Amino acid sequence: MPSATKDQIADVLESIARLLELKGENPFKIRAYTNAVRTLETAVLDEAGLRDLEKLKELDGIGDAIALKIATLASTGKLPFYEELKEEFPPDLFELFELQGLGAKKIKILYEKLDVRSIRKLERACRDGSVAGLAGFGEKTAANILEAIEQRKKFQDQFLFGDIAPLADTILQGLKRHPDVLHAEIAGSFRRRKEIIRDLDFIVSTRNPTAVAKYFTESDEVENIIANGETKCSVLLKRGIQADLRMVSSEDYPFALVYFTGSKEHNIRLRQRALDHGWSLNEYRFSIPENAKKKVTPPAVSEERDIYKALGLDLIPPELREDHGEFDAAEKHNLPDLIKLENLRGTFHCHTTESDGHDSLEAMAKAAQDLGLEYLGIADHSKSSFQAHGLDEKRLAAQGEEIKRLNKAHKDFRIFAGTECDILKDGSLDFSDEVLAELDYVVVSIHNSFTLGEAEMTARIIKAMSNPYVTMLGHLTGRLLLSRPPYAVNIPAIIEAAAETKTIIELNANPRRLDMDWRWWHLAKEKGVRCAINPDAHTTDGLQALYFGTGIARKGWLTKKDVVNCLPLAKISVEIDKKRKHFKK
């Protein structure tokens, strides 16, 4: 029986808390499980540690009973208590937890009062007025639920890159280790680092496709087999995403990798260039069409680079293969030297337990140093974000003193004192200029009044950026991928204003945000707007989101020269102080 990972165990504990709430169990018992989830998410435990009862019981918030459950899951992958608890409820009821804004308390009422057991029944109850008639619900709640149901339908077969990346990498590494696999790679939208993906495409070269197909289809990650052929297998993974495996020869591998990486628009342009050279190009080879007037033998190909070279192009990185100008740049040898994760020397916009983070200031600083970073910017929420336990002026000043104290103990690492300051509805800021002037840097973001019209929202943001103490603009559109659409805002006008006011625009690397969208960074770069790749980290693990942000920066054609946090510690202070000095002139 396969063991469960730390993330899988946390998911089970969270599900237990929800089920206990549905049963109307003691709130303290429910809270014990939710606290255990938070503890487990931030704990540094290997496989052995997850099975060690004594180590588990040393963690805050994990008692004997929950420690035993964690160890059982880690050892066997199963938990009888959880399975028995699930059997007390209809299986489709768990779908309701996927709806934005619908928690266990409301689901409990819907289940007990209206016998709502599935999203289908819930939709019907919302439309016939039953939900609106419940105490504590009303017509607005029913309308919000219907909107959440429509959002779910819209995004049902879509997945966040960040959610699928660990699973995709696990499968890829398994394929690479297989003795009959010569080469292996993930293709498709995943390889192009699209923020949302619909399926996974694995390409392998092998002389024994039967053995590789057997390995792939019998993986622990597979829910069921859709198709199993000599050159292609399709499976549905337990995460709900389809994965395809294509098996080719070593000679065909470069062609298959280019073709199945896409995009469709990129491939159309490639095939047209091949025809211009007198060749036909498909997923297997170059060939000479029978009706070709001039027979020109295609060059030998052993890797992707050879295909592009044959067509008069420099190798185009997968992230740029969207037919967004990459062909002209590749033909003129003007492709950018795209940023790499290792280019990042530090980052900003991180949270601690002072607001809604789960780790202390000291823990966040240590985690940043462990990643090899030279500096870390702390930007806890400001006071108007009361739901995030935002800091008032007094607490912000105290945090600044604590940062100074910690910095004295560091020789080659620095913590920058900042804030994620709310942009209020009228465009003013949550702190006065006198308070902001005391900070090393300031991130400004919108966390409320999302329904303003485009003109009003744009003016609101531009007014905030015009403040000389504002260093960077956070998550420009406020979107939450697959759950909350962006608010209405004129992005070109914001980029223009950022250029004029010398304001850095954040690339929020949280995989649920990835905001500003990659499609706008080319324009920002042309206007001279600098980027800061920030993780918006609320835990030490959250710093890993820099990986996702770097992928989006690459899709936006950014180089290390375009990203301020590629600067070393000795230069970054000057960079983030440029705007204040500009306004003082």
PDB file of C-alpha atoms in Angstrom, residues 159-166 194-195 511 514 548:
ATOM      1  CA  PHE A 159      -5.992  23.283 -13.681  1.00  0.00           C
ATOM      2  CA  LEU A 160      -3.504  25.715 -12.181  1.00  0.00           C
ATOM      3  CA  PHE A 161       0.061  25.122 -13.320  1.00  0.00           C
ATOM      4  CA  GLY A 162       1.202  25.410  -9.711  1.00  0.00           C
ATOM      5  CA  ASP A 163      -1.242  22.747  -8.524  1.00  0.00           C
ATOM      6  CA  ILE A 164      -0.219  20.227 -11.190  1.00  0.00           C
ATOM      7  CA  ALA A 165       3.535  20.927 -11.351  1.00  0.00           C
ATOM      8  CA  PRO A 166       4.601  18.574  -8.489  1.00  0.00           C
ATOM      9  CA  LYS A 194       0.957  28.565 -19.328  1.00  0.00           C
ATOM     10  CA  GLU A 195      -0.683  29.566 -16.055  1.00  0.00           C
ATOM     11  CA  PRO A 511       0.345  30.351  -8.685  1.00  0.00           C
ATOM     12  CA  LEU A 514       0.550  35.239 -11.527  1.00  0.00           C
ATOM     13  CA  PHE A 548       6.326  29.961 -10.964  1.00  0.00           C
TER      14      PHE A 548
END
